[in-house]
XYZ file of C-alpha atoms in Angstrom:
359
model
C 113.124 -78.512 107.189
C 110.463 -77.501 104.701
C 109.508 -80.981 103.592
C 107.747 -82.223 106.698
C 104.182 -83.425 107.040
C 103.277 -80.658 109.465
C 102.009 -78.361 106.729
C 98.779 -76.943 105.371
C 98.913 -78.260 101.803
C 95.854 -80.517 102.198
C 93.720 -77.601 103.339
C 95.075 -75.309 100.618
C 94.273 -77.881 97.929
C 90.718 -78.405 99.175
C 90.226 -74.650 99.500
C 91.526 -74.138 95.955
C 89.193 -76.847 94.640
C 86.313 -75.012 96.304
C 87.447 -71.801 94.614
C 87.198 -73.565 91.242
C 83.630 -74.646 92.026
C 82.807 -71.095 93.139
C 84.122 -69.563 89.909
C 82.311 -72.181 87.822
C 79.113 -71.240 89.655
C 79.275 -67.994 87.698
C 80.783 -69.345 84.471
C 78.305 -72.186 83.993
C 75.357 -69.835 84.495
C 76.711 -67.484 81.849
C 77.647 -64.876 84.461
C 81.436 -64.920 84.138
C 81.658 -61.139 83.980
C 80.030 -60.902 87.431
C 82.506 -63.174 89.221
C 83.813 -61.072 92.152
C 87.571 -61.484 91.687
C 87.239 -61.010 87.937
C 85.528 -57.678 88.587
C 88.049 -56.596 91.239
C 91.055 -57.519 89.064
C 89.814 -55.740 85.970
C 89.027 -59.116 84.328
C 92.628 -60.322 84.688
C 91.797 -63.317 86.881
C 88.939 -65.030 88.692
C 88.893 -67.354 91.691
C 89.017 -70.420 89.454
C 92.117 -69.276 87.587
C 93.757 -68.240 90.865
C 93.038 -71.690 92.289
C 94.493 -73.479 89.258
C 97.614 -71.319 89.532
C 97.880 -72.315 93.195
C 97.532 -75.984 92.259
C 100.443 -75.724 89.841
C 102.656 -73.900 92.349
C 101.978 -76.629 94.916
C 102.503 -79.336 92.315
C 105.761 -77.835 91.054
C 107.125 -77.623 94.587
C 106.028 -81.056 95.810
C 106.658 -83.000 92.604
C 110.175 -81.597 92.366
C 110.649 -82.603 96.004
C 109.368 -86.088 95.167
C 111.877 -86.419 92.336
C 114.734 -85.747 94.764
C 113.298 -87.744 97.663
C 115.857 -90.522 97.161
C 113.206 -93.185 96.572
C 114.178 -93.667 92.933
C 112.643 -92.896 89.560
C 110.505 -96.037 89.474
C 108.891 -95.068 92.775
C 108.386 -91.555 91.391
C 106.646 -92.908 88.276
C 104.428 -95.326 90.198
C 103.370 -92.634 92.656
C 102.460 -90.200 89.888
C 100.478 -92.742 87.862
C 98.559 -94.019 90.887
C 97.771 -90.476 92.013
C 96.430 -89.254 88.682
C 94.927 -92.120 86.743
C 92.532 -94.208 88.896
C 90.289 -91.273 89.827
C 90.641 -89.757 86.346
C 89.440 -92.991 84.720
C 86.423 -93.191 87.033
C 85.555 -89.503 86.578
C 85.738 -89.667 82.777
C 83.706 -92.880 82.616
C 81.140 -91.630 85.135
C 80.623 -88.307 83.386
C 80.432 -89.773 79.887
C 78.594 -93.061 80.516
C 76.306 -92.122 83.426
C 75.707 -88.381 83.253
C 76.054 -88.393 79.475
C 73.626 -91.267 78.982
C 71.108 -89.569 81.277
C 71.141 -86.142 79.622
C 71.664 -87.003 75.958
C 68.813 -86.748 73.464
C 70.103 -89.846 71.679
C 68.635 -93.278 72.250
C 70.725 -95.117 74.830
C 72.154 -97.702 72.432
C 72.853 -95.062 69.785
C 74.668 -92.976 72.381
C 76.789 -95.873 73.654
C 77.713 -96.899 70.124
C 78.509 -93.390 68.904
C 82.095 -92.961 67.755
C 82.400 -89.582 69.472
C 81.778 -91.182 72.868
C 84.781 -93.487 72.593
C 86.814 -90.618 71.148
C 85.877 -88.428 74.128
C 86.872 -91.129 76.618
C 90.215 -91.966 75.040
C 91.048 -88.307 74.347
C 90.655 -87.403 77.996
C 92.444 -90.482 79.310
C 95.413 -90.407 76.949
C 95.512 -86.696 75.989
C 95.843 -87.190 72.224
C 93.158 -84.606 71.487
C 91.333 -81.805 73.272
C 87.675 -82.789 73.511
C 85.544 -81.479 76.345
C 82.204 -81.260 74.484
C 80.365 -84.550 73.965
C 77.662 -84.801 71.297
C 74.529 -82.852 72.276
C 75.134 -82.857 76.017
C 74.204 -79.597 77.738
C 73.650 -77.882 74.392
C 71.037 -75.672 76.080
C 73.371 -74.647 78.904
C 75.313 -71.359 78.715
C 78.492 -73.468 78.478
C 78.448 -76.854 76.776
C 81.614 -78.587 78.044
C 80.946 -81.825 79.910
C 84.074 -81.380 82.031
C 86.123 -78.337 81.104
C 88.348 -78.773 84.169
C 90.189 -81.664 82.514
C 92.354 -79.309 80.444
C 94.857 -78.973 83.296
C 95.400 -82.724 83.737
C 97.267 -83.149 80.458
C 99.755 -80.443 81.442
C 100.183 -81.885 84.922
C 101.097 -85.219 83.320
C 103.400 -83.442 80.873
C 105.385 -81.993 83.774
C 105.578 -85.408 85.440
C 106.953 -86.892 82.226
C 109.421 -84.054 81.729
C 110.822 -84.434 85.250
C 111.040 -88.191 84.800
C 113.080 -87.714 81.610
C 115.369 -85.229 83.366
C 115.815 -87.739 86.173
C 116.661 -90.512 83.713
C 119.183 -88.261 81.982
C 121.041 -87.757 85.243
C 120.338 -90.979 87.108
C 122.333 -91.350 90.356
C 123.688 -87.817 89.882
C 121.376 -85.570 91.920
C 123.524 -82.463 91.496
C 123.294 -82.744 87.710
C 119.573 -83.528 87.962
C 119.018 -80.348 89.967
C 120.953 -78.310 87.402
C 118.889 -79.810 84.580
C 115.644 -79.086 86.421
C 116.757 -75.537 87.127
C 117.572 -74.957 83.440
C 114.317 -76.607 82.348
C 112.266 -74.370 84.620
C 114.066 -71.186 83.578
C 113.740 -72.020 79.876
C 110.063 -72.879 80.289
C 109.359 -69.580 82.030
C 111.306 -67.633 79.395
C 109.526 -69.397 76.533
C 106.057 -68.919 77.995
C 106.514 -65.311 79.009
C 108.071 -64.401 75.663
C 104.690 -65.240 74.088
C 102.380 -63.957 76.805
C 100.840 -60.678 77.822
C 102.650 -59.764 81.041
C 100.821 -56.540 81.816
C 97.770 -57.989 83.558
C 95.501 -55.970 81.292
C 94.166 -59.073 79.536
C 92.483 -62.143 81.073
C 94.669 -65.091 82.052
C 94.637 -67.546 79.101
C 93.512 -71.159 79.421
C 96.614 -72.855 78.054
C 100.105 -74.179 78.736
C 101.785 -70.755 78.680
C 99.746 -69.735 81.702
C 100.212 -72.731 84.005
C 103.807 -73.685 83.136
C 105.443 -70.675 84.855
C 103.555 -71.399 88.081
C 104.743 -75.015 88.089
C 108.264 -73.867 87.234
C 108.369 -71.234 89.976
C 107.098 -73.814 92.469
C 109.893 -76.154 91.382
C 112.521 -73.420 91.562
C 111.430 -72.514 95.074
C 111.989 -76.124 96.119
C 115.455 -76.131 94.544
C 116.238 -73.088 96.719
C 114.306 -74.224 99.785
C 116.968 -73.256 102.399
C 116.515 -69.639 101.289
C 112.735 -70.017 101.187
C 112.744 -71.404 104.738
C 114.395 -68.200 105.929
C 112.009 -66.022 103.926
C 108.977 -67.780 105.394
C 109.993 -66.604 108.874
C 109.427 -63.040 107.669
C 106.702 -63.992 105.205
C 104.072 -61.395 106.045
C 106.473 -58.461 105.622
C 107.900 -59.820 102.363
C 104.433 -60.536 100.976
C 103.187 -57.059 101.850
C 106.156 -55.504 100.047
C 105.746 -57.784 97.017
C 101.995 -57.126 96.909
C 102.689 -53.407 96.784
C 105.065 -53.955 93.859
C 102.437 -56.085 92.096
C 99.866 -53.326 92.504
C 102.265 -50.688 91.161
C 103.426 -52.913 88.281
C 99.929 -53.369 86.801
C 100.125 -52.436 83.128
C 103.872 -53.077 82.817
C 105.766 -56.199 81.758
C 106.884 -56.640 85.378
C 103.350 -57.367 86.544
C 103.059 -61.051 85.628
C 106.510 -62.060 86.987
C 105.831 -60.190 90.236
C 102.333 -61.642 90.527
C 103.575 -65.204 89.927
C 106.381 -64.925 92.483
C 104.107 -63.309 95.070
C 101.431 -65.967 94.679
C 104.000 -68.780 94.910
C 105.587 -67.349 98.060
C 102.150 -66.749 99.579
C 101.199 -70.388 98.992
C 104.398 -71.666 100.635
C 104.043 -69.220 103.516
C 100.477 -70.404 104.144
C 101.659 -74.011 103.870
C 104.677 -73.852 106.181
C 104.504 -70.823 108.452
C 104.371 -71.843 112.111
C 102.066 -68.885 112.736
C 99.411 -70.122 110.315
C 97.099 -72.750 111.802
C 94.685 -73.911 109.122
C 92.194 -76.758 109.611
C 93.657 -80.195 108.941
C 91.809 -83.225 107.610
C 91.901 -86.402 109.643
C 94.457 -89.017 108.635
C 95.780 -86.929 105.760
C 92.617 -87.251 103.674
C 92.843 -85.162 100.498
C 89.471 -84.579 98.859
C 90.647 -81.850 96.495
C 91.252 -84.027 93.431
C 87.807 -85.597 93.695
C 86.174 -82.185 93.995
C 88.134 -80.945 91.001
C 87.360 -83.968 88.786
C 83.673 -84.435 89.547
C 82.479 -80.859 90.099
C 82.052 -79.635 86.530
C 79.852 -82.475 85.170
C 77.744 -82.413 88.342
C 77.354 -78.638 88.096
C 76.404 -78.908 84.428
C 73.763 -81.463 85.413
C 72.341 -79.036 87.968
C 72.254 -76.231 85.394
C 70.370 -78.480 82.974
C 67.920 -79.679 85.627
C 66.835 -76.480 87.363
C 66.134 -72.806 86.676
C 68.768 -70.415 87.981
C 67.527 -67.017 86.787
C 67.018 -65.394 90.181
C 68.914 -63.008 92.453
C 71.947 -64.555 94.155
C 71.647 -67.603 91.882
C 75.454 -68.131 91.702
C 75.753 -68.297 95.498
C 72.825 -70.702 95.832
C 74.233 -72.704 92.922
C 77.642 -72.855 94.627
C 76.162 -74.172 97.879
C 74.051 -76.769 96.041
C 77.067 -77.767 93.952
C 79.300 -78.334 96.972
C 76.581 -80.357 98.708
C 76.349 -82.601 95.637
C 80.071 -82.784 94.854
C 81.498 -83.479 98.314
C 79.956 -86.981 98.619
C 81.559 -87.899 95.294
C 84.889 -86.482 96.471
C 84.715 -88.486 99.711
C 83.842 -91.685 97.850
C 86.589 -91.009 95.317
C 89.226 -90.569 98.013
C 88.257 -93.468 100.263
C 87.418 -96.029 97.576
C 89.563 -95.040 94.587
C 92.426 -92.640 95.319
C 93.556 -93.811 98.763
C 93.413 -97.553 97.901
C 95.341 -96.806 94.710
C 98.006 -94.893 96.635
C 98.292 -97.800 99.071
C 99.447 -99.904 96.112
C 102.642 -97.868 95.699
C 104.881 -100.067 97.834
C 103.447 -103.411 96.615
C 103.688 -102.253 92.995
C 107.278 -101.096 93.475
C 108.240 -104.370 95.169
C 106.586 -106.426 92.402
C 108.330 -104.466 89.640
C 111.684 -104.764 91.407
C 111.220 -108.539 91.623
C 110.330 -108.698 87.923
C 113.398 -106.621 87.102
C 115.676 -108.993 89.031
C 114.086 -112.040 87.400
C 114.506 -110.783 83.837
C 117.831 -108.978 84.221
C-alpha cells in the first residue's frame, strides 16, 4: 500500500526547502546566473524551482489522497486550513511588523500606520493581490521582495479549494469524485501546457502555469497508485530510461511533459522505495514549511546587514542562512504548526456538535 507512514516525504520536504534557501543564496545576492543547476540546465531551472516543483508533486499526491481518505470533506477542510494558515499568519506578521519595522527608513509610528503595510499583510493572508515588496524595505538589496516565496501559497490554497469543490459536487460518490478529479487534472495540464514553452529552452516561469501541472501529475499518480506501486519496484530502471528520453527531448515540445513525469516518478520512488533509506525526523516533525516561510525575509535581512562581495559568498551565505532559519523553523513547528494540527480532531468534533444542534 502506497499510503503508509513508512515513507520519506518528511525528509524530501525538508531537503527541498533547503534547496530553495540554496537557490535564494544566489538570487538574493544578485548572482542568479551563477546558480549551479541553472548553469548546468542552460538556464531552464535552478535548485529553487526544482524544489518548488517537488513540493507541488508531493502536495498533489498527498492532498488527493487526503480527499479520498474517507474522513469526510469537513475533516479535509479543517486539516488544510490548520496546516497552512497559523504559520502563514505568524510569518507574514513577523516579517512585516518585526523585520520590516527594524529595516525601514520610516519612523516607527509612520511605518505602522502606513496604508501599504496593512495592504501587504491582508494581500498575503487572503491572496486578493500580489504584493511582495513593502515600502522601502531592502531597496538597496539586489532583490527587494520581503518574502518572494509566498507566491506559491496562493496556488496551493487554490488547489485545496478546487478539490474541496469537486468533493462537494460528488459527495458520498467516490467513484464520481475520482472521475471529476481526473478530468480536472487533465484539463489543467492541457490548459497550462497550451500556453507554455515546452522545449526547455526558456527559464521556468514563476506563475500558475508552471506549478499546476506538477500538482496535477502528483494527483494523477495517486489516482493510479496500484500501477505506480508496481513501477516503484523497478524505479531505478524506469527513471534511467525516462531521464534518457528527457535528455534527448530537450528543444522539442516533448521535453516539459517528459521532465514533469520523470520528476514526479522520481519523487515517489524516493518516498516509497524500500531500497531508499533516507534520514527520518523524530516523531514525524516536519520543519520544511517553517524553513520555506521564514527563510526569505531572514536572508534579506542578512543581505542588508553584511557585505557579501567575496569569493564563495553564496556558499557562506547559504550556511549562515540555514543557521539563522532553522531555529525559526523549529519554533514554528513545535509552537505553531504542530499545536494547530493537534486541533484537527477537537475542531471537527466541535463543528459536528454545532451542526447537530442547528440542523
